[in-house]
Amino acid sequence: RCQGSLMVFSSKHQNSCFSFAQTECRKMADQLSQLESSIETIINIFHQYSIRLQPPDTLNKKEFKELVKKELPNFLKKETKDDKAINEIMEDLDTDVNKELNFQEFSVLVGKLTEASHEEMHKTAPPGVGHRHGPGFKEGGSGHGHSHDNHGHSH
């Protein structure tokens, strides 16, 4: 586990705590939890597309379109074939109306897709006892089941 703590709700100390935690996390990358690794992957993918054109650390329309088409082909199947739909998604996310997405705006999409995928997993769950998940938006994927032992999820 990382030694530093992320203070995501305190803008006063957020940057210093984040950079400390990020440095410590990178040193101990082999010890990241599955969720921490997933979060780091989301950040890395955002950066992979956001550094191509100026200004860095934002996605313009072209970068966002490329990210959606290459990184979200299963979660946004219809939209990846429709540039107008991708543009509409970007406009909805662009809360400061500057025709670019910063990471905070992009993370809203990640959150919405995560929630939609979770709901889809429940819709496609095979019948059976317990709390089961289907494949969600994955083609031909398999879900998983787990029980609630009076304390939450266990796998």
N, CA, C and O atoms as a DFTB+ gen file, in Angstrom:
620 C
 N C O
     1  1       0.834      -1.188       0.000
     2  2       0.000       0.000       0.000
     3  2       0.869       1.239       0.000
     4  3       2.010       1.212       0.462
     5  1       0.336       2.298      -0.509
     6  2       1.058       3.564      -0.544
     7  2       1.049       4.204       0.830
     8  3       0.061       4.118       1.560
     9  1       2.143       4.840       1.177
    10  2       2.262       5.486       2.478
    11  2       1.553       6.832       2.515
    12  3       1.022       7.209       3.560
    13  1       1.528       7.568       1.410
    14  2       0.901       8.885       1.370
    15  2      -0.598       8.762       1.265
    16  3      -1.117       7.744       0.806
    17  1      -1.294       9.797       1.688
    18  2      -2.748       9.773       1.562
    19  2      -3.175      10.845       0.582
    20  3      -2.583      11.923       0.528
    21  1      -4.191      10.550      -0.183
    22  2      -4.728      11.509      -1.136
    23  2      -5.815      12.319      -0.454
    24  3      -6.772      11.756       0.076
    25  1      -5.675      13.606      -0.463
    26  2      -6.697      14.458       0.130
    27  2      -7.530      15.045      -1.000
    28  3      -7.364      16.211      -1.357
    29  1      -8.410      14.253      -1.553
    30  2      -9.150      14.666      -2.735
    31  2     -10.233      15.683      -2.446
    32  3     -10.761      16.289      -3.378
    33  1     -10.582      15.890      -1.192
    34  2     -11.643      16.837      -0.875
    35  2     -11.103      18.155      -0.331
    36  3     -11.882      19.066      -0.052
    37  1      -9.807      18.271      -0.179
    38  2      -9.219      19.500       0.337
    39  2      -8.301      20.093      -0.713
    40  3      -7.183      19.613      -0.898
    41  1      -8.751      21.124      -1.400
    42  2      -7.945      21.715      -2.467
    43  2      -6.690      22.383      -1.912
    44  3      -5.707      22.539      -2.637
    45  1      -6.704      22.777      -0.648
    46  2      -5.563      23.449      -0.036
    47  2      -4.317      22.562      -0.028
    48  3      -3.212      23.040      -0.287
    49  1      -4.492      21.278       0.266
    50  2      -3.352      20.369       0.383
    51  2      -3.329      19.296      -0.696
    52  3      -2.441      18.443      -0.706
    53  1      -4.280      19.332      -1.588
    54  2      -4.438      18.239      -2.550
    55  2      -3.181      17.992      -3.374
    56  3      -2.741      16.848      -3.491
    57  1      -2.596      19.037      -3.947
    58  2      -1.466      18.832      -4.850
    59  2      -0.259      18.232      -4.143
    60  3       0.358      17.307      -4.672
    61  1       0.092      18.730      -2.969
    62  2       1.271      18.198      -2.291
    63  2       1.044      16.767      -1.828
    64  3       1.940      15.931      -1.945
    65  1      -0.142      16.474      -1.302
    66  2      -0.414      15.106      -0.860
    67  2      -0.484      14.163      -2.044
    68  3      -0.001      13.033      -1.972
    69  1      -1.085      14.621      -3.137
    70  2      -1.198      13.764      -4.305
    71  2       0.173      13.448      -4.864
    72  3       0.452      12.291      -5.178
    73  1       1.046      14.453      -4.999
    74  2       2.348      14.165      -5.591
    75  2       3.176      13.258      -4.688
    76  3       3.935      12.427      -5.186
    77  1       3.046      13.401      -3.367
    78  2       3.738      12.488      -2.456
    79  2       3.215      11.074      -2.637
    80  3       3.990      10.129      -2.780
    81  1       1.887      10.936      -2.631
    82  2       1.289       9.608      -2.774
    83  2       1.623       9.013      -4.130
    84  3       1.902       7.819      -4.236
    85  1       1.597       9.845      -5.174
    86  2       1.892       9.353      -6.516
    87  2       3.329       8.835      -6.581
    88  3       3.578       7.777      -7.159
    89  1       4.278       9.572      -5.994
    90  2       5.675       9.139      -5.981
    91  2       5.824       7.829      -5.231
    92  3       6.481       6.904      -5.709
    93  1       5.213       7.750      -4.056
    94  2       5.287       6.527      -3.267
    95  2       4.623       5.365      -4.000
    96  3       5.126       4.242      -3.974
    97  1       3.493       5.635      -4.651
    98  2       2.794       4.577      -5.386
    99  2       3.654       4.050      -6.527
   100  3       3.697       2.844      -6.769
   101  1       4.332       4.940      -7.220
   102  2       5.166       4.495      -8.332
   103  2       6.319       3.628      -7.832
   104  3       6.700       2.662      -8.493
   105  1       6.871       3.966      -6.677
   106  2       7.959       3.170      -6.108
   107  2       7.470       1.772      -5.749
   108  3       8.231       0.805      -5.798
   109  1       6.198       1.675      -5.391
   110  2       5.664       0.409      -4.908
   111  2       4.566      -0.106      -5.835
   112  3       3.592      -0.706      -5.380
   113  1       4.726       0.129      -7.122
   114  2       3.674      -0.199      -8.083
   115  2       3.266      -1.662      -8.032
   116  3       2.109      -1.996      -8.285
   117  1       4.204      -2.529      -7.708
   118  2       3.872      -3.946      -7.643
   119  2       2.957      -4.256      -6.463
   120  3       2.425      -5.362      -6.377
   121  1       2.766      -3.317      -5.564
   122  2       1.922      -3.541      -4.404
   123  2       0.576      -2.822      -4.498
   124  3      -0.180      -2.809      -3.526
   125  1       0.268      -2.232      -5.636
   126  2      -1.014      -1.552      -5.788
   127  2      -2.145      -2.570      -5.774
   128  3      -2.011      -3.675      -6.300
   129  1      -3.246      -2.187      -5.174
   130  2      -4.428      -3.048      -5.211
   131  2      -5.004      -3.022      -6.624
   132  3      -4.596      -2.210      -7.454
   133  1      -5.937      -3.898      -6.886
   134  2      -6.568      -3.947      -8.203
   135  2      -7.271      -2.623      -8.507
   136  3      -7.188      -2.125      -9.629
   137  1      -7.961      -2.050      -7.520
   138  2      -8.656      -0.780      -7.731
   139  2      -7.667       0.356      -7.958
   140  3      -7.880       1.196      -8.832
   141  1      -6.588       0.390      -7.181
   142  2      -5.572       1.424      -7.366
   143  2      -4.934       1.320      -8.749
   144  3      -4.692       2.338      -9.398
   145  1      -4.666       0.115      -9.196
   146  2      -4.109      -0.089     -10.537
   147  2      -5.085       0.381     -11.608
   148  3      -4.682       0.967     -12.613
   149  1      -6.369       0.120     -11.387
   150  2      -7.384       0.551     -12.349
   151  2      -7.454       2.072     -12.428
   152  3      -7.579       2.635     -13.515
   153  1      -7.375       2.734     -11.281
   154  2      -7.388       4.200     -11.259
   155  2      -6.162       4.742     -11.979
   156  3      -6.267       5.682     -12.767
   157  1      -5.006       4.158     -11.713
   158  2      -3.788       4.597     -12.380
   159  2      -3.883       4.379     -13.891
   160  3      -3.388       5.199     -14.665
   161  1      -4.507       3.293     -14.313
   162  2      -4.702       3.028     -15.740
   163  2      -5.569       4.104     -16.379
   164  3      -5.260       4.575     -17.473
   165  1      -6.645       4.499     -15.712
   166  2      -7.519       5.558     -16.239
   167  2      -6.720       6.849     -16.429
   168  3      -6.831       7.507     -17.463
   169  1      -5.923       7.203     -15.433
   170  2      -5.106       8.420     -15.524
   171  2      -4.112       8.310     -16.670
   172  3      -3.948       9.254     -17.443
   173  1      -3.448       7.164     -16.786
   174  2      -2.456       6.976     -17.848
   175  2      -3.083       7.046     -19.232
   176  3      -2.490       7.615     -20.148
   177  1      -4.261       6.481     -19.396
   178  2      -4.927       6.540     -20.701
   179  2      -5.328       7.972     -21.025
   180  3      -5.163       8.417     -22.161
   181  1      -5.855       8.704     -20.039
   182  2      -6.172      10.115     -20.263
   183  2      -4.925      10.855     -20.737
   184  3      -4.981      11.602     -21.713
   185  1      -3.801      10.652     -20.053
   186  2      -2.563      11.338     -20.424
   187  2      -2.046      10.894     -21.788
   188  3      -1.476      11.697     -22.526
   189  1      -2.239       9.642     -22.121
   190  2      -1.794       9.131     -23.422
   191  2      -2.430       9.929     -24.561
   192  3      -1.782      10.170     -25.580
   193  1      -3.674      10.335     -24.404
   194  2      -4.375      11.078     -25.446
   195  2      -4.295      12.589     -25.248
   196  3      -4.354      13.331     -26.228
   197  1      -4.163      13.063     -24.021
   198  2      -4.226      14.503     -23.763
   199  2      -2.917      15.237     -24.026
   200  3      -2.909      16.468     -24.053
   201  1      -1.835      14.539     -24.216
   202  2      -0.549      15.217     -24.433
   203  2      -0.204      15.380     -25.910
   204  3       0.857      15.910     -26.238
   205  1      -1.061      14.943     -26.783
   206  2      -0.729      14.961     -28.206
   207  2      -0.728      16.363     -28.799
   208  3       0.122      16.683     -29.630
   209  1      -1.657      17.189     -28.389
   210  2      -1.762      18.551     -28.909
   211  2      -1.816      19.529     -27.748
   212  3      -2.116      19.143     -26.619
   213  1      -1.528      20.782     -28.019
   214  2      -1.588      21.817     -26.979
   215  2      -3.026      22.239     -26.747
   216  3      -3.808      22.199     -27.697
   217  1      -3.420      22.631     -25.579
   218  2      -2.646      22.577     -24.344
   219  2      -2.595      21.156     -23.800
   220  3      -3.525      20.378     -24.010
   221  1      -1.522      20.814     -23.108
   222  2      -1.428      19.465     -22.543
   223  2      -2.399      19.292     -21.379
   224  3      -2.864      20.276     -20.803
   225  1      -2.694      18.083     -21.044
   226  2      -3.557      17.704     -19.920
   227  2      -5.021      18.078     -20.124
   228  3      -5.784      18.172     -19.162
   229  1      -5.403      18.289     -21.366
   230  2      -6.817      18.422     -21.727
   231  2      -7.018      17.645     -23.021
   232  3      -6.078      17.437     -23.789
   233  1      -8.242      17.227     -23.248
   234  2      -8.586      16.540     -24.497
   235  2      -9.367      17.504     -25.375
   236  3     -10.402      18.029     -24.965
   237  1      -8.864      17.736     -26.591
   238  2      -9.670      18.500     -27.534
   239  2     -10.612      17.525     -28.240
   240  3     -10.605      16.331     -27.942
   241  1     -11.402      18.017     -29.152
   242  2     -12.406      17.185     -29.815
   243  2     -11.766      15.994     -30.536
   244  3     -12.268      14.873     -30.451
   245  1     -10.669      16.235     -31.238
   246  2      -9.996      15.169     -31.986
   247  2      -9.435      14.102     -31.042
   248  3      -9.595      12.906     -31.287
   249  1      -8.779      14.536     -29.967
   250  2      -8.196      13.598     -29.003
   251  2      -9.284      12.783     -28.303
   252  3      -9.142      11.576     -28.113
   253  1     -10.372      13.458     -27.924
   254  2     -11.470      12.762     -27.257
   255  2     -12.092      11.727     -28.183
   256  3     -12.383      10.606     -27.764
   257  1     -12.294      12.099     -29.433
   258  2     -12.877      11.182     -30.417
   259  2     -11.997       9.950     -30.585
   260  3     -12.496       8.825     -30.630
   261  1     -10.695      10.161     -30.675
   262  2      -9.759       9.041     -30.822
   263  2      -9.780       8.148     -29.580
   264  3      -9.772       6.923     -29.697
   265  1      -9.807       8.755     -28.395
   266  2      -9.856       7.990     -27.151
   267  2     -11.120       7.144     -27.103
   268  3     -11.055       5.954     -26.793
   269  1     -12.261       7.734     -27.404
   270  2     -13.532       6.999     -27.365
   271  2     -13.504       5.828     -28.336
   272  3     -13.894       4.716     -27.981
   273  1     -13.047       6.069     -29.555
   274  2     -13.054       5.012     -30.574
   275  2     -12.085       3.876     -30.245
   276  3     -12.396       2.711     -30.493
   277  1     -10.920       4.200     -29.693
   278  2      -9.917       3.165     -29.421
   279  2     -10.051       2.528     -28.042
   280  3      -9.763       1.342     -27.882
   281  1     -10.482       3.292     -27.052
   282  2     -10.479       2.799     -25.676
   283  2     -11.857       2.384     -25.158
   284  3     -11.947       1.710     -24.132
   285  1     -12.929       2.774     -25.848
   286  2     -14.283       2.454     -25.376
   287  2     -15.151       1.823     -26.466
   288  3     -16.331       2.155     -26.577
   289  1     -14.584       0.915     -27.274
   290  2     -15.363       0.357     -28.386
   291  2     -16.516      -0.540     -27.953
   292  3     -17.470      -0.710     -28.711
   293  1     -16.456      -1.115     -26.761
   294  2     -17.536      -1.977     -26.279
   295  2     -18.549      -1.213     -25.443
   296  3     -19.748      -1.479     -25.524
   297  1     -18.082      -0.274     -24.650
   298  2     -18.973       0.478     -23.770
   299  2     -19.767       1.534     -24.536
   300  3     -20.880       1.878     -24.137
   301  1     -19.213       2.045     -25.621
   302  2     -19.895       3.057     -26.438
   303  2     -19.965       2.585     -27.890
   304  3     -19.528       3.282     -28.806
   305  1     -20.521       1.396     -28.080
   306  2     -20.575       0.778     -29.415
   307  2     -21.197       1.679     -30.471
   308  3     -20.585       1.948     -31.505
   309  1     -22.409       2.142     -30.210
   310  2     -23.116       2.970     -31.195
   311  2     -22.381       4.282     -31.424
   312  3     -22.233       4.734     -32.559
   313  1     -21.926       4.881     -30.345
   314  2     -21.301       6.191     -30.425
   315  2     -19.978       6.169     -31.186
   316  3     -19.635       7.150     -31.846
   317  1     -19.228       5.062     -31.108
   318  2     -17.936       5.013     -31.797
   319  2     -18.095       5.051     -33.309
   320  3     -17.142       5.347     -34.030
   321  1     -19.282       4.755     -33.783
   322  2     -19.547       4.785     -35.226
   323  2     -20.190       6.103     -35.660
   324  3     -20.475       6.293     -36.843
   325  1     -20.417       7.009     -34.713
   326  2     -21.164       8.232     -34.994
   327  2     -20.431       9.435     -34.403
   328  3     -20.518       9.703     -33.205
   329  1     -19.704      10.157     -35.265
   330  2     -18.936      11.309     -34.795
   331  2     -19.824      12.363     -34.140
   332  3     -19.403      13.024     -33.190
   333  1     -21.031      12.522     -34.633
   334  2     -21.947      13.511     -34.049
   335  2     -22.278      13.132     -32.600
   336  3     -22.335      14.001     -31.729
   337  1     -22.493      11.855     -32.348
   338  2     -22.790      11.391     -30.990
   339  2     -21.599      11.626     -30.062
   340  3     -21.779      12.015     -28.908
   341  1     -20.387      11.392     -30.558
   342  2     -19.185      11.639     -29.754
   343  2     -19.079      13.123     -29.421
   344  3     -18.752      13.495     -28.294
   345  1     -19.359      13.968     -30.413
   346  2     -19.319      15.414     -30.174
   347  2     -20.345      15.831     -29.127
   348  3     -20.072      16.699     -28.298
   349  1     -21.521      15.218     -29.163
   350  2     -22.565      15.546     -28.187
   351  2     -22.156      15.116     -26.778
   352  3     -22.421      15.826     -25.808
   353  1     -21.512      13.957     -26.669
   354  2     -21.020      13.508     -25.361
   355  2     -20.008      14.517     -24.827
   356  3     -20.058      14.905     -23.660
   357  1     -19.093      14.936     -25.695
   358  2     -18.075      15.895     -25.269
   359  2     -18.716      17.202     -24.819
   360  3     -18.324      17.766     -23.797
   361  1     -19.685      17.682     -25.564
   362  2     -20.366      18.927     -25.189
   363  2     -21.040      18.795     -23.829
   364  3     -21.011      19.727     -23.026
   365  1     -21.644      17.642     -23.570
   366  2     -22.291      17.418     -22.273
   367  2     -21.276      17.417     -21.126
   368  3     -21.569      17.902     -20.033
   369  1     -20.094      16.876     -21.378
   370  2     -19.064      16.784     -20.340
   371  2     -18.319      18.100     -20.126
   372  3     -17.794      18.350     -19.042
   373  1     -18.276      18.928     -21.148
   374  2     -17.494      20.172     -21.136
   375  2     -18.217      21.259     -20.335
   376  3     -18.818      22.168     -20.906
   377  1     -18.149      21.151     -19.014
   378  2     -18.927      22.045     -18.147
   379  2     -18.436      23.489     -18.166
   380  3     -19.218      24.403     -17.905
   381  1     -17.157      23.713     -18.471
   382  2     -16.672      25.092     -18.542
   383  2     -16.739      25.657     -19.963
   384  3     -16.286      26.773     -20.213
   385  1     -17.297      24.893     -20.876
   386  2     -17.584      25.298     -22.258
   387  2     -16.356      25.914     -22.948
   388  3     -16.451      26.970     -23.575
   389  1     -15.206      25.241     -22.823
   390  2     -13.998      25.719     -23.498
   391  2     -13.586      24.810     -24.655
   392  3     -12.490      24.948     -25.200
   393  1     -14.463      23.887     -25.024
   394  2     -14.242      22.954     -26.141
   395  2     -13.084      21.988     -25.880
   396  3     -12.497      21.450     -26.818
   397  1     -12.758      21.771     -24.603
   398  2     -11.748      20.809     -24.180
   399  2     -12.240      20.143     -22.907
   400  3     -13.050      20.702     -22.168
   401  1     -11.735      18.932     -22.661
   402  2     -12.081      18.237     -21.426
   403  2     -10.850      18.135     -20.546
   404  3      -9.818      17.608     -20.962
   405  1     -10.965      18.644     -19.324
   406  2      -9.901      18.422     -18.359
   407  2     -10.164      17.067     -17.704
   408  3     -11.165      16.416     -18.004
   409  1      -9.280      16.648     -16.823
   410  2      -9.434      15.314     -16.240
   411  2     -10.703      15.205     -15.407
   412  3     -11.364      14.166     -15.420
   413  1     -11.047      16.253     -14.690
   414  2     -12.258      16.215     -13.870
   415  2     -13.494      16.010     -14.748
   416  3     -14.379      15.228     -14.398
   417  1     -13.560      16.698     -15.873
   418  2     -14.696      16.528     -16.786
   419  2     -14.696      15.122     -17.386
   420  3     -15.749      14.495     -17.495
   421  1     -13.526      14.631     -17.771
   422  2     -13.403      13.285     -18.320
   423  2     -13.812      12.232     -17.297
   424  3     -14.429      11.226     -17.647
   425  1     -13.467      12.467     -16.028
   426  2     -13.781      11.482     -14.991
   427  2     -15.285      11.320     -14.789
   428  3     -15.731      10.280     -14.304
   429  1     -16.068      12.322     -15.150
   430  2     -17.529      12.189     -15.090
   431  2     -17.972      11.094     -16.062
   432  3     -18.842      10.289     -15.730
   433  1     -17.381      11.059     -17.255
   434  2     -17.697      10.002     -18.224
   435  2     -17.322       8.638     -17.659
   436  3     -18.098       7.688     -17.769
   437  1     -16.150       8.532     -17.061
   438  2     -15.709       7.259     -16.480
   439  2     -16.693       6.807     -15.409
   440  3     -17.050       5.630     -15.349
   441  1     -17.128       7.729     -14.571
   442  2     -18.094       7.397     -13.529
   443  2     -19.420       6.931     -14.096
   444  3     -19.991       5.948     -13.623
   445  1     -19.915       7.635     -15.109
   446  2     -21.195       7.258     -15.723
   447  2     -21.096       5.900     -16.409
   448  3     -22.021       5.092     -16.323
   449  1     -19.984       5.647     -17.087
   450  2     -19.807       4.352     -17.750
   451  2     -19.660       3.226     -16.735
   452  3     -20.144       2.117     -16.963
   453  1     -19.002       3.502     -15.627
   454  2     -18.861       2.505     -14.566
   455  2     -20.226       2.151     -13.998
   456  3     -20.541       0.977     -13.806
   457  1     -21.026       3.160     -13.733
   458  2     -22.373       2.930     -13.203
   459  2     -23.235       2.171     -14.212
   460  3     -23.937       1.231     -13.839
   461  1     -23.188       2.568     -15.483
   462  2     -23.981       1.891     -16.517
   463  2     -23.538       0.440     -16.688
   464  3     -24.375      -0.444     -16.873
   465  1     -22.234       0.188     -16.627
   466  2     -21.727      -1.174     -16.753
   467  2     -22.182      -2.025     -15.575
   468  3     -22.544      -3.188     -15.754
   469  1     -22.168      -1.463     -14.388
   470  2     -22.631      -2.176     -13.200
   471  2     -24.094      -2.567     -13.368
   472  3     -24.464      -3.707     -13.085
   473  1     -24.920      -1.647     -13.821
   474  2     -26.340      -1.941     -14.035
   475  2     -26.522      -3.005     -15.115
   476  3     -27.364      -3.893     -14.978
   477  1     -25.733      -2.918     -16.190
   478  2     -25.822      -3.897     -17.278
   479  2     -25.424      -5.284     -16.788
   480  3     -26.008      -6.278     -17.219
   481  1     -24.447      -5.366     -15.901
   482  2     -24.040      -6.659     -15.344
   483  2     -25.187      -7.308     -14.585
   484  3     -25.361      -8.525     -14.645
   485  1     -25.960      -6.514     -13.879
   486  2     -27.106      -7.064     -13.157
   487  2     -28.206      -7.506     -14.121
   488  3     -28.881      -8.505     -13.873
   489  1     -28.389      -6.775     -15.208
   490  2     -29.411      -7.144     -16.201
   491  2     -29.063      -8.455     -16.890
   492  3     -29.950      -9.250     -17.201
   493  1     -27.774      -8.684     -17.129
   494  2     -27.337      -9.869     -17.875
   495  2     -26.882     -10.996     -16.955
   496  3     -26.239     -11.944     -17.405
   497  1     -27.211     -10.896     -15.680
   498  2     -26.786     -11.918     -14.718
   499  2     -27.519     -13.228     -14.957
   500  3     -28.723     -13.231     -15.216
   501  1     -26.803     -14.336     -14.873
   502  2     -27.463     -15.635     -14.998
   503  2     -28.346     -15.880     -13.775
   504  3     -28.053     -15.381     -12.689
   505  1     -29.415     -16.637     -13.945
   506  2     -30.273     -16.915     -12.791
   507  2     -29.529     -17.761     -11.764
   508  3     -28.639     -18.537     -12.110
   509  1     -29.896     -17.606     -10.533
   510  2     -29.262     -18.391      -9.477
   511  2     -29.385     -17.694      -8.146
   512  3     -29.885     -16.575      -8.041
   513  1     -28.915     -18.386      -7.139
   514  2     -28.978     -17.867      -5.778
   515  2     -27.816     -16.911      -5.553
   516  3     -26.728     -17.110      -6.093
   517  1     -28.040     -15.899      -4.775
   518  2     -26.971     -14.966      -4.431
   519  2     -26.936     -13.778      -5.368
   520  3     -27.788     -13.622      -6.243
   521  1     -25.973     -12.982      -5.173
   522  2     -25.776     -11.749      -5.931
   523  2     -24.868     -12.092      -7.105
   524  3     -23.685     -12.369      -6.907
   525  1     -25.402     -12.078      -8.320
   526  2     -24.634     -12.511      -9.483
   527  2     -24.511     -11.384     -10.485
   528  3     -25.369     -10.505     -10.562
   529  1     -23.437     -11.419     -11.251
   530  2     -23.202     -10.431     -12.298
   531  2     -23.032     -11.140     -13.627
   532  3     -22.405     -12.196     -13.708
   533  1     -23.596     -10.549     -14.664
   534  2     -23.370     -11.024     -16.017
   535  2     -22.141     -10.332     -16.588
   536  3     -21.395      -9.691     -15.848
   537  1     -21.920     -10.453     -17.895
   538  2     -20.725      -9.892     -18.515
   539  2     -20.760      -8.377     -18.694
   540  3     -19.743      -7.786     -19.057
   541  1     -21.898      -7.733     -18.450
   542  2     -21.959      -6.292     -18.672
   543  2     -21.899      -5.981     -20.149
   544  3     -22.627      -6.580     -20.940
   545  1     -21.037      -5.046     -20.534
   546  2     -20.932      -4.639     -21.933
   547  2     -19.928      -5.473     -22.717
   548  3     -19.776      -5.270     -23.922
   549  1     -19.231      -6.417     -22.059
   550  2     -18.228      -7.232     -22.747
   551  2     -18.914      -8.263     -23.625
   552  3     -19.875      -8.909     -23.209
   553  1     -18.420      -8.410     -24.825
   554  2     -18.923      -9.432     -25.736
   555  2     -18.430     -10.791     -25.271
   556  3     -17.225     -10.999     -25.122
   557  1     -19.346     -11.714     -25.041
   558  2     -18.969     -13.086     -24.729
   559  2     -18.239     -13.262     -23.414
   560  3     -17.717     -14.341     -23.134
   561  1     -18.195     -12.216     -22.603
   562  2     -17.511     -12.325     -21.318
   563  2     -18.365     -13.078     -20.325
   564  3     -19.550     -13.317     -20.562
   565  1     -17.773     -13.441     -19.238
   566  2     -18.541     -14.118     -18.203
   567  2     -18.608     -13.228     -16.980
   568  3     -17.719     -12.413     -16.733
   569  1     -19.649     -13.393     -16.240
   570  2     -19.818     -12.614     -15.025
   571  2     -19.260     -13.365     -13.839
   572  3     -18.479     -14.305     -13.987
   573  1     -19.671     -12.938     -12.667
   574  2     -19.252     -13.620     -11.453
   575  2     -20.350     -13.484     -10.420
   576  3     -21.192     -12.589     -10.490
   577  1     -20.321     -14.377      -9.479
   578  2     -21.299     -14.324      -8.406
   579  2     -20.602     -14.178      -7.076
   580  3     -19.429     -14.523      -6.931
   581  1     -21.332     -13.665      -6.110
   582  2     -20.795     -13.570      -4.766
   583  2     -21.942     -13.452      -3.783
   584  3     -23.083     -13.187      -4.162
   585  1     -21.623     -13.652      -2.526
   586  2     -22.666     -13.610      -1.507
   587  2     -22.474     -12.407      -0.609
   588  3     -21.408     -11.792      -0.580
   589  1     -23.521     -12.087       0.121
   590  2     -23.464     -11.028       1.122
   591  2     -23.502     -11.718       2.480
   592  3     -24.539     -12.241       2.887
   593  1     -22.400     -11.719       3.163
   594  2     -22.303     -12.398       4.456
   595  2     -22.467     -11.403       5.601
   596  3     -21.631     -11.335       6.503
   597  1     -23.535     -10.646       5.554
   598  2     -23.847      -9.636       6.563
   599  2     -22.771      -8.564       6.715
   600  3     -22.803      -7.789       7.671
   601  1     -21.827      -8.512       5.790
   602  2     -20.786      -7.494       5.897
   603  2     -20.367      -6.942       4.544
   604  3     -19.379      -6.212       4.465
   605  1     -21.065      -7.258       3.514
   606  2     -20.698      -6.727       2.204
   607  2     -20.400      -7.835       1.228
   608  3     -20.819      -8.977       1.414
   609  1     -19.679      -7.491       0.193
   610  2     -19.370      -8.437      -0.871
   611  2     -18.190      -9.310      -0.486
   612  3     -17.224      -8.848       0.120
   613  1     -18.289     -10.574      -0.848
   614  2     -17.123     -11.452      -0.743
   615  2     -17.051     -12.261      -2.021
   616  3     -18.074     -12.691      -2.554
   617  1     -15.859     -12.462      -2.500
   618  2     -15.681     -13.199      -3.761
   619  2     -14.997     -14.507      -3.484
   620  3     -14.751     -15.283      -4.408
